[in-house]
Amino acid sequence: MQLTTTPTGQRGTGNHATATYWLSHAWLGTHVEPGVTMDVADGRISGVRTGVDAPPPGATVLRGLTLPGLANTHSHAFHRALRSTVQVGSGTFWTWRELMYQVASRLTPETYYDLARAVYAEMASAGITAVGEFHYLHHAPGGVRYNDPNAMGEALIAAADAAGIRITLLDTAYLAAGFGQRPGRYEQPDQHQQRFSDTTAEAWAERASLLKDSDHALIGAAVHSVRAVPAGQLATVAKWAEERQAPLHVHLSEQTAENEACQAAHGCSPTRLLADHGVLGPRTTGVHNTHLSDADIALLGVSATGTCMCPTTERDLADGIGPAVALQRAGSPLSLGSDSHAVIDLFEEARAMELNERLRTHTRGHWTAAALLRAATADGHTALGRPDAGTLEPGALADFTTVALDSVRTAGPVPRLAAEAVVFAASAADVRHTVVAGRHIVRDGHHALVEDVPAALASAIAALHG
């Protein structure tokens, strides 16, 4: 029997109960290990033992492949209400956006809480233990502030707590409708975008500063895009995040039209504009990073700016296939997000990144299953400001998920290839258990806090379409 060192100071008087889990198979970062016992105390893993052939007395048994909890690095919770309705007919990203605005216009803090609670419960059921919520729906229709100026953001934080997952609320600066006709000028927000805008980066920072971290919630920042935050105000958002050592995310080069408009307005690419205004860096994550030049890739790599790929949304919106291989080689860590929630399935996101690259290059094997799992776990959590999550080792947050190895999708492969079976064949429906801070949120496929997740989703979505 091999004993992994238990760090000092992990056991003590905390709000989380001490527990022991026996894992029939565990992913330990490089390989599948059979018969693993994990001790949990105060919300963290306090000890890991391998070579344990049978469950110890009193241990909670998790049969399947137990992984670190998945990190959904990029989410717009209210987009879940668009599923199926935006699949009717044809169009582009820009026509899809008009439908998105219609749903956004109907949300209140109360209905947003109901929807987000159900969406985050769906995520927990899919093995996701932390979400990065790219939040820009700040105000009432017409841009009028609620009595609590962060009522919408607080609704999201409360919803994540009610669903049992962690959230990094990436409070988003969204100040303009796009580049103006004259250099240095930007279009004013339209009637839908008025709900998103604080008018200036300084006013955004003042409001965002009212939000506070908690046990399950971290507060980060986001630049919606270079078309939505005037260049002269980018540094204000970057400084706010720097002062707090908080994550900073940005939609980057998702559409060629954005690149062309930025070139016309500023004579450079969006990546270059962000670099010139201090937005890039190791705490920053560019979302999509789809249409990049070699120079853009080099800028992102040398600055260690992360890349969040959202393949199911990028293909749903016909955005294109981003240069993920080149970005990673340049030094940009990769993470994954479900973005518009065309589906909520991080296994699908992981394999789609690999399979998209196979289609683009006509070659196979750009990432191993281990590399794709790292993007879905450790690197995703780091992008969300939690470098102490995403591994099954002492001292890490006790956030993990177990995937069945006996479903019609995963049965058959030998146990040592369980990671490959999960990454390339499993779906969110194969998740059996999800544990957050040592707390069993999903047990045997049933959510412990939201009694009927499908009914909660149906009710919350119907309220927005009725």
Coordinates of C-alpha atoms in Angstrom, one line a residue:
M1 CA 0.0 0.0 0.0
Q2 CA 1.3 3.5 -0.9
L3 CA 0.4 6.4 1.4
T4 CA 0.3 9.9 0.0
T5 CA 1.5 12.5 2.5
T6 CA -1.2 14.3 4.4
P7 CA -0.5 18.0 4.7
T8 CA -0.5 19.5 8.2
G9 CA -3.3 21.7 9.4
Q10 CA -6.0 20.2 7.1
R11 CA -8.0 18.6 9.9
G12 CA -9.7 20.8 12.4
T13 CA -13.0 22.4 13.3
G14 CA -14.7 23.4 10.2
N15 CA -18.2 23.6 8.8
H16 CA -17.6 20.5 6.6
A17 CA -17.8 17.0 8.0
T18 CA -14.9 14.7 7.9
A19 CA -15.5 11.8 5.5
T20 CA -13.8 9.0 3.7
Y21 CA -14.5 8.0 0.1
W22 CA -13.5 4.8 -1.5
L23 CA -13.0 5.1 -5.3
S24 CA -13.1 2.0 -7.4
H25 CA -11.0 3.8 -9.9
A26 CA -9.4 7.3 -9.8
W27 CA -7.8 9.6 -12.3
L28 CA -4.6 10.8 -10.6
G29 CA -3.4 13.1 -13.3
T30 CA -1.3 10.7 -15.3
H31 CA -3.1 7.3 -15.0
V32 CA -6.1 5.4 -13.7
E33 CA -5.5 4.0 -10.2
P34 CA -7.7 1.2 -8.9
G35 CA -8.7 1.1 -5.2
V36 CA -8.1 4.6 -3.9
T37 CA -9.3 6.0 -0.5
M38 CA -9.7 9.7 -0.1
D39 CA -10.1 11.4 3.3
V40 CA -11.9 14.7 3.3
A41 CA -11.9 17.3 6.1
D42 CA -12.9 21.0 6.2
G43 CA -13.8 20.9 2.5
R44 CA -10.4 19.7 1.3
I45 CA -8.8 16.4 0.5
S46 CA -6.7 15.6 3.6
G47 CA -5.3 12.3 2.5
V48 CA -5.0 9.9 -0.4
R49 CA -4.2 6.2 -0.2
T50 CA -3.7 3.8 -3.1
G51 CA -3.8 0.0 -3.3
V52 CA -7.0 -0.2 -1.1
D53 CA -8.7 -3.3 -2.6
A54 CA -12.0 -3.0 -0.7
P55 CA -13.9 -0.1 0.9
P56 CA -12.9 0.5 4.5
P57 CA -15.7 0.4 7.1
G58 CA -17.8 3.6 7.0
A59 CA -16.4 4.8 3.6
T60 CA -18.7 6.2 1.0
V61 CA -18.3 4.0 -2.1
L62 CA -17.9 5.6 -5.6
R63 CA -17.9 3.1 -8.3
G64 CA -16.7 4.2 -11.8
L65 CA -13.9 6.6 -12.7
T66 CA -13.6 9.5 -10.2
L67 CA -12.1 12.6 -11.7
P68 CA -11.4 16.1 -10.2
G69 CA -14.5 18.2 -10.5
L70 CA -15.0 19.7 -14.0
A71 CA -14.6 23.5 -14.5
N72 CA -17.0 25.2 -16.8
T73 CA -14.9 28.2 -17.6
H74 CA -17.4 30.2 -19.7
S75 CA -21.1 30.4 -19.1
H76 CA -24.0 32.7 -19.9
A77 CA -26.7 31.1 -17.7
F78 CA -29.7 32.7 -19.4
H79 CA -28.7 31.4 -22.8
R80 CA -29.9 28.0 -21.6
A81 CA -33.4 29.3 -22.4
L82 CA -32.5 29.6 -26.1
R83 CA -31.9 25.8 -26.5
S84 CA -34.0 24.6 -29.5
T85 CA -35.6 27.9 -30.2
V86 CA -32.4 29.1 -32.0
Q87 CA -32.2 25.9 -34.0
V88 CA -35.1 26.8 -36.1
G89 CA -34.2 28.1 -39.6
S90 CA -30.8 29.5 -40.6
G91 CA -28.8 32.7 -39.9
T92 CA -25.5 33.9 -38.4
F93 CA -24.1 34.8 -35.0
W94 CA -25.7 38.2 -35.4
T95 CA -29.2 37.0 -36.1
W96 CA -28.8 34.5 -33.2
R97 CA -27.9 37.6 -31.0
E98 CA -31.2 39.2 -31.7
L99 CA -33.1 36.2 -30.3
M100 CA -30.7 36.3 -27.3
Y101 CA -31.6 39.9 -26.6
Q102 CA -35.3 39.1 -26.5
V103 CA -34.8 36.5 -23.8
A104 CA -32.5 38.9 -21.8
S105 CA -35.2 41.6 -21.9
R106 CA -37.6 39.4 -20.0
L107 CA -35.4 38.5 -17.0
T108 CA -35.8 39.8 -13.5
P109 CA -33.6 39.0 -10.5
E110 CA -36.3 36.5 -9.4
T111 CA -36.7 34.7 -12.7
Y112 CA -32.9 34.8 -13.3
Y113 CA -32.4 33.1 -9.9
D114 CA -34.9 30.4 -10.9
L115 CA -33.3 29.8 -14.3
A116 CA -29.7 29.9 -13.0
R117 CA -30.4 27.6 -10.1
A118 CA -31.8 25.0 -12.6
V119 CA -29.0 25.5 -15.0
Y120 CA -26.3 25.2 -12.3
A121 CA -28.1 22.0 -11.1
E122 CA -27.8 20.7 -14.6
M123 CA -24.1 21.5 -14.5
A124 CA -23.7 19.7 -11.2
S125 CA -25.4 16.7 -12.7
A126 CA -22.9 16.8 -15.5
G127 CA -19.9 16.7 -13.1
I128 CA -19.2 20.4 -13.1
T129 CA -18.2 21.7 -9.7
A130 CA -17.3 25.3 -10.6
V131 CA -18.6 27.7 -13.2
G132 CA -17.3 31.0 -14.6
E133 CA -20.4 33.1 -15.2
F134 CA -19.7 35.8 -17.7
H135 CA -22.2 38.2 -16.3
Y136 CA -23.3 41.4 -18.2
L137 CA -27.1 41.5 -17.5
H138 CA -26.8 44.0 -14.7
H139 CA -29.7 46.4 -14.8
A140 CA -33.5 46.7 -15.3
P141 CA -34.9 47.4 -18.8
G142 CA -33.8 50.8 -20.0
G143 CA -30.7 50.6 -17.9
V144 CA -32.4 51.6 -14.7
R145 CA -30.5 50.4 -11.7
Y146 CA -32.2 48.1 -9.2
N147 CA -32.3 49.2 -5.6
D148 CA -29.5 46.7 -5.1
P149 CA -27.3 47.6 -8.1
N150 CA -26.0 44.0 -8.1
A151 CA -29.3 42.3 -7.8
M152 CA -28.8 40.3 -10.9
G153 CA -25.3 39.2 -10.0
E154 CA -26.3 38.3 -6.4
A155 CA -29.1 36.2 -7.9
L156 CA -26.5 34.2 -9.8
I157 CA -24.3 33.8 -6.7
A158 CA -27.3 32.6 -4.7
A159 CA -28.4 30.3 -7.5
A160 CA -25.0 28.6 -7.6
D161 CA -25.1 28.1 -3.8
A162 CA -28.6 26.6 -4.0
A163 CA -27.4 24.2 -6.7
G164 CA -24.3 23.3 -4.7
I165 CA -21.5 24.4 -7.1
R166 CA -18.9 27.1 -6.9
I167 CA -19.1 30.2 -9.0
T168 CA -16.6 32.8 -10.3
L169 CA -18.8 35.8 -11.1
L170 CA -17.0 37.5 -14.0
D171 CA -18.7 40.8 -13.7
T172 CA -18.6 42.2 -17.2
A173 CA -18.0 45.7 -18.5
Y174 CA -20.3 46.2 -21.5
L175 CA -20.4 49.9 -22.4
A176 CA -20.9 50.3 -26.1
A177 CA -22.8 48.8 -29.0
G178 CA -19.7 48.7 -31.3
F179 CA -17.1 50.7 -33.1
G180 CA -18.4 54.1 -34.4
Q181 CA -18.0 55.5 -37.8
R182 CA -15.3 57.9 -36.8
P183 CA -11.9 57.0 -35.2
G184 CA -12.1 56.8 -31.4
R185 CA -15.9 56.9 -31.3
Y186 CA -18.2 54.1 -30.2
E187 CA -21.9 53.5 -30.8
Q188 CA -24.2 54.0 -27.8
P189 CA -25.9 50.9 -26.4
D190 CA -29.2 50.0 -28.1
Q191 CA -32.4 49.4 -26.2
H192 CA -31.5 45.9 -25.3
Q193 CA -27.9 46.7 -24.4
Q194 CA -28.9 49.4 -22.0
R195 CA -29.5 46.7 -19.4
F196 CA -25.8 45.8 -19.8
S197 CA -24.2 49.2 -19.6
D198 CA -22.8 51.1 -16.6
T199 CA -22.0 54.0 -19.1
T200 CA -18.4 54.2 -18.1
A201 CA -15.7 51.8 -16.9
E202 CA -15.4 53.9 -13.7
A203 CA -19.1 53.4 -12.9
W204 CA -18.7 49.7 -13.7
A205 CA -15.8 49.4 -11.3
E206 CA -17.7 51.3 -8.5
R207 CA -20.6 48.9 -8.8
A208 CA -18.5 45.7 -9.2
S209 CA -16.5 46.7 -6.1
L210 CA -19.7 46.1 -4.0
L211 CA -19.6 42.4 -4.8
K212 CA -17.6 40.3 -2.3
D213 CA -16.0 36.9 -2.3
S214 CA -17.4 34.1 -0.2
D215 CA -16.7 30.4 0.4
H216 CA -18.4 29.4 -2.8
A217 CA -18.2 32.6 -4.8
L218 CA -15.2 34.5 -6.2
I219 CA -15.6 37.9 -7.9
G220 CA -13.7 38.4 -11.2
A221 CA -13.9 40.8 -14.0
A222 CA -14.5 40.7 -17.8
V223 CA -14.3 42.9 -20.8
H224 CA -17.2 41.9 -22.9
S225 CA -15.2 42.5 -26.1
V226 CA -13.1 45.2 -27.8
R227 CA -16.3 46.4 -29.6
A228 CA -18.2 46.8 -26.3
V229 CA -15.5 48.6 -24.1
P230 CA -13.9 51.7 -25.6
A231 CA -10.1 51.3 -25.9
G232 CA -9.5 54.2 -23.6
Q233 CA -11.4 52.4 -20.8
L234 CA -9.9 49.0 -21.1
A235 CA -7.1 49.9 -18.6
T236 CA -9.6 50.7 -15.9
V237 CA -11.0 47.2 -16.1
A238 CA -7.6 45.6 -16.2
K239 CA -6.4 47.7 -13.2
W240 CA -9.5 46.7 -11.1
A241 CA -8.7 43.0 -11.7
E242 CA -5.0 43.6 -11.0
E243 CA -5.6 45.3 -7.7
R244 CA -7.7 42.3 -6.6
Q245 CA -5.5 39.6 -8.2
A246 CA -8.8 38.5 -9.7
P247 CA -9.5 36.6 -13.0
L248 CA -10.1 38.8 -16.0
H249 CA -11.9 37.3 -19.1
V250 CA -12.7 38.7 -22.5
H251 CA -14.5 37.5 -25.6
L252 CA -11.7 37.7 -28.2
S253 CA -11.9 37.4 -32.0
E254 CA -15.0 35.3 -32.1
Q255 CA -16.1 36.8 -35.4
T256 CA -14.1 38.0 -38.4
A257 CA -16.4 41.1 -38.5
E258 CA -15.1 42.1 -35.1
N259 CA -11.5 41.8 -36.3
E260 CA -12.2 43.9 -39.4
A261 CA -14.0 46.6 -37.4
C262 CA -11.2 46.8 -34.9
Q263 CA -8.6 47.1 -37.7
A264 CA -10.6 49.9 -39.3
A265 CA -11.1 51.8 -36.0
H266 CA -7.6 51.3 -34.5
G267 CA -5.3 50.0 -37.2
C268 CA -4.7 46.7 -35.3
S269 CA -6.2 43.4 -34.3
P270 CA -8.3 43.0 -31.1
T271 CA -5.4 41.0 -29.5
R272 CA -2.9 43.8 -30.2
L273 CA -5.4 46.4 -28.8
L274 CA -5.8 44.4 -25.6
A275 CA -2.0 44.0 -25.3
D276 CA -1.5 47.7 -25.7
H277 CA -3.9 48.5 -22.9
G278 CA -2.6 46.1 -20.4
V279 CA -5.4 43.5 -20.6
L280 CA -3.3 40.4 -21.4
G281 CA -1.5 38.4 -18.8
P282 CA -1.5 35.1 -16.8
R283 CA -4.7 35.9 -14.9
T284 CA -6.5 36.8 -18.2
T285 CA -8.4 34.3 -20.3
G286 CA -9.5 35.0 -23.9
V287 CA -12.7 33.3 -24.7
H288 CA -12.9 31.7 -28.2
N289 CA -9.7 33.2 -29.7
T290 CA -11.0 31.9 -33.0
H291 CA -9.7 34.2 -35.8
L292 CA -6.1 35.0 -34.9
S293 CA -3.0 35.8 -36.8
D294 CA 0.4 34.3 -36.0
A295 CA 1.3 37.6 -34.4
D296 CA -1.9 37.4 -32.2
I297 CA -1.0 33.9 -31.1
A298 CA 2.5 34.9 -30.2
L299 CA 1.1 37.8 -28.1
L300 CA -1.2 35.5 -26.2
G301 CA 1.5 32.9 -25.7
V302 CA 4.3 35.2 -24.5
S303 CA 1.9 36.9 -22.0
A304 CA 0.6 33.4 -20.8
T305 CA -2.9 34.6 -21.5
G306 CA -5.3 31.6 -21.3
T307 CA -7.6 30.4 -24.0
C308 CA -11.1 29.1 -23.2
M309 CA -12.5 27.0 -26.1
C310 CA -16.2 26.5 -26.3
P311 CA -16.5 24.0 -29.3
T312 CA -20.2 23.2 -29.0
T313 CA -21.2 26.9 -29.1
E314 CA -18.6 27.8 -31.7
R315 CA -20.0 25.1 -34.0
D316 CA -23.6 25.9 -33.1
L317 CA -23.0 29.6 -34.1
A318 CA -20.9 28.7 -37.1
D319 CA -18.0 30.7 -35.6
G320 CA -15.2 28.6 -36.9
I321 CA -12.4 26.4 -35.4
G322 CA -9.8 28.2 -33.3
P323 CA -6.1 27.5 -33.4
A324 CA -6.0 25.7 -30.1
V325 CA -2.9 23.6 -30.8
A326 CA -0.9 26.7 -31.9
L327 CA -2.1 28.6 -28.9
Q328 CA -1.1 25.9 -26.4
R329 CA 2.3 25.5 -28.1
A330 CA 2.8 29.3 -27.8
G331 CA 2.2 29.2 -24.1
S332 CA -1.5 29.8 -23.7
P333 CA -3.2 27.3 -21.2
L334 CA -6.4 25.8 -22.5
S335 CA -9.7 25.5 -20.7
L336 CA -13.2 24.7 -21.7
G337 CA -16.7 26.2 -21.5
S338 CA -20.3 25.4 -22.5
D339 CA -20.9 29.1 -23.2
S340 CA -24.5 29.3 -24.7
H341 CA -25.4 25.8 -23.4
A342 CA -26.4 24.3 -26.7
V343 CA -25.4 21.3 -24.6
I344 CA -23.9 21.2 -21.1
D345 CA -21.4 18.4 -21.3
L346 CA -17.7 19.0 -20.7
F347 CA -16.8 15.6 -22.1
E348 CA -18.3 16.7 -25.4
E349 CA -16.4 20.0 -25.2
A350 CA -13.1 18.2 -24.6
R351 CA -13.4 15.7 -27.4
A352 CA -14.9 18.3 -29.8
M353 CA -11.7 20.3 -29.4
E354 CA -9.7 17.3 -30.5
L355 CA -12.1 16.1 -33.2
N356 CA -12.4 19.6 -34.7
E357 CA -8.7 19.8 -35.1
R358 CA -8.7 16.4 -36.8
L359 CA -11.2 17.7 -39.3
R360 CA -9.2 20.8 -39.9
T361 CA -5.8 19.1 -40.2
H362 CA -6.7 15.6 -41.5
T363 CA -4.5 14.1 -38.7
R364 CA -5.4 12.5 -35.4
G365 CA -4.1 12.7 -31.8
H366 CA -3.4 16.4 -31.1
W367 CA -4.2 15.9 -27.4
T368 CA -4.1 12.9 -25.2
A369 CA -7.0 12.1 -22.9
A370 CA -4.9 13.3 -20.0
A371 CA -4.3 16.7 -21.7
L372 CA -8.0 17.1 -22.4
L373 CA -8.9 16.2 -18.8
R374 CA -6.4 18.8 -17.6
A375 CA -8.1 21.5 -19.7
A376 CA -11.5 20.4 -18.3
T377 CA -10.2 20.4 -14.7
A378 CA -7.0 21.9 -13.3
D379 CA -6.4 24.5 -16.0
G380 CA -10.1 25.5 -16.0
H381 CA -10.1 26.0 -12.2
T382 CA -7.0 28.0 -12.4
A383 CA -8.6 30.3 -15.0
L384 CA -11.4 30.8 -12.6
G385 CA -9.1 31.8 -9.8
R386 CA -8.9 28.5 -8.0
P387 CA -5.5 26.9 -8.6
D388 CA -6.1 24.8 -5.5
A389 CA -8.8 22.8 -7.3
G390 CA -8.7 20.3 -10.2
T391 CA -6.5 17.5 -8.7
L392 CA -7.1 14.6 -6.4
E393 CA -4.3 15.2 -4.0
P394 CA -3.9 16.3 -0.4
G395 CA -4.6 20.0 0.1
A396 CA -6.8 20.4 -3.0
L397 CA -10.5 21.4 -2.7
A398 CA -12.6 18.2 -2.2
D399 CA -14.4 18.7 -5.5
F400 CA -14.7 15.6 -7.6
T401 CA -17.1 13.6 -9.8
T402 CA -17.6 10.0 -10.7
V403 CA -18.4 8.7 -14.2
A404 CA -20.0 5.3 -14.8
L405 CA -17.8 2.7 -16.5
D406 CA -20.7 0.3 -17.1
S407 CA -23.0 2.4 -19.2
V408 CA -23.8 1.5 -22.9
R409 CA -21.2 4.2 -23.8
T410 CA -18.4 3.3 -21.5
A411 CA -18.7 -0.5 -20.9
G412 CA -16.0 -2.7 -22.5
P413 CA -12.6 -1.0 -22.3
V414 CA -10.1 -2.3 -19.8
P415 CA -9.9 -0.1 -16.6
R416 CA -6.5 1.3 -17.5
L417 CA -8.1 2.9 -20.5
A418 CA -11.0 4.4 -18.5
A419 CA -9.8 8.0 -19.1
E420 CA -9.9 7.4 -22.9
A421 CA -13.4 5.8 -22.6
V422 CA -14.7 8.8 -20.6
V423 CA -13.2 11.5 -22.8
F424 CA -14.0 10.0 -26.1
A425 CA -17.3 8.2 -25.5
A426 CA -19.0 9.3 -22.2
S427 CA -21.6 11.9 -21.9
A428 CA -22.9 14.0 -19.1
A429 CA -25.6 11.4 -18.6
D430 CA -22.9 9.0 -17.4
V431 CA -22.1 11.1 -14.3
R432 CA -23.1 9.3 -11.2
H433 CA -21.8 11.4 -8.3
T434 CA -20.6 15.0 -7.8
V435 CA -19.0 16.1 -4.6
V436 CA -18.3 19.8 -3.8
A437 CA -16.2 20.7 -0.7
G438 CA -16.7 17.1 0.5
R439 CA -20.5 17.5 0.2
H440 CA -22.4 14.9 -1.9
I441 CA -24.4 17.1 -4.3
V442 CA -25.3 14.5 -6.9
R443 CA -25.7 10.9 -5.6
D444 CA -26.4 8.0 -8.0
G445 CA -27.5 10.5 -10.6
H446 CA -29.9 12.4 -8.4
H447 CA -29.4 16.0 -7.3
A448 CA -29.6 16.3 -3.5
L449 CA -30.6 20.0 -3.5
V450 CA -32.9 20.5 -6.5
E451 CA -35.4 17.7 -6.4
D452 CA -36.4 17.6 -10.0
V453 CA -33.9 19.3 -12.3
P454 CA -35.7 18.8 -15.6
A455 CA -38.9 20.2 -14.1
A456 CA -37.0 23.2 -12.6
L457 CA -35.6 23.9 -16.1
A458 CA -38.9 23.5 -17.8
S459 CA -40.7 25.8 -15.4
A460 CA -38.0 28.5 -15.4
I461 CA -37.7 28.6 -19.2
A462 CA -41.5 28.6 -19.7
A463 CA -41.7 31.7 -17.5
L464 CA -39.5 33.5 -20.0
H465 CA -41.4 32.3 -23.2
G466 CA -44.9 32.6 -21.8

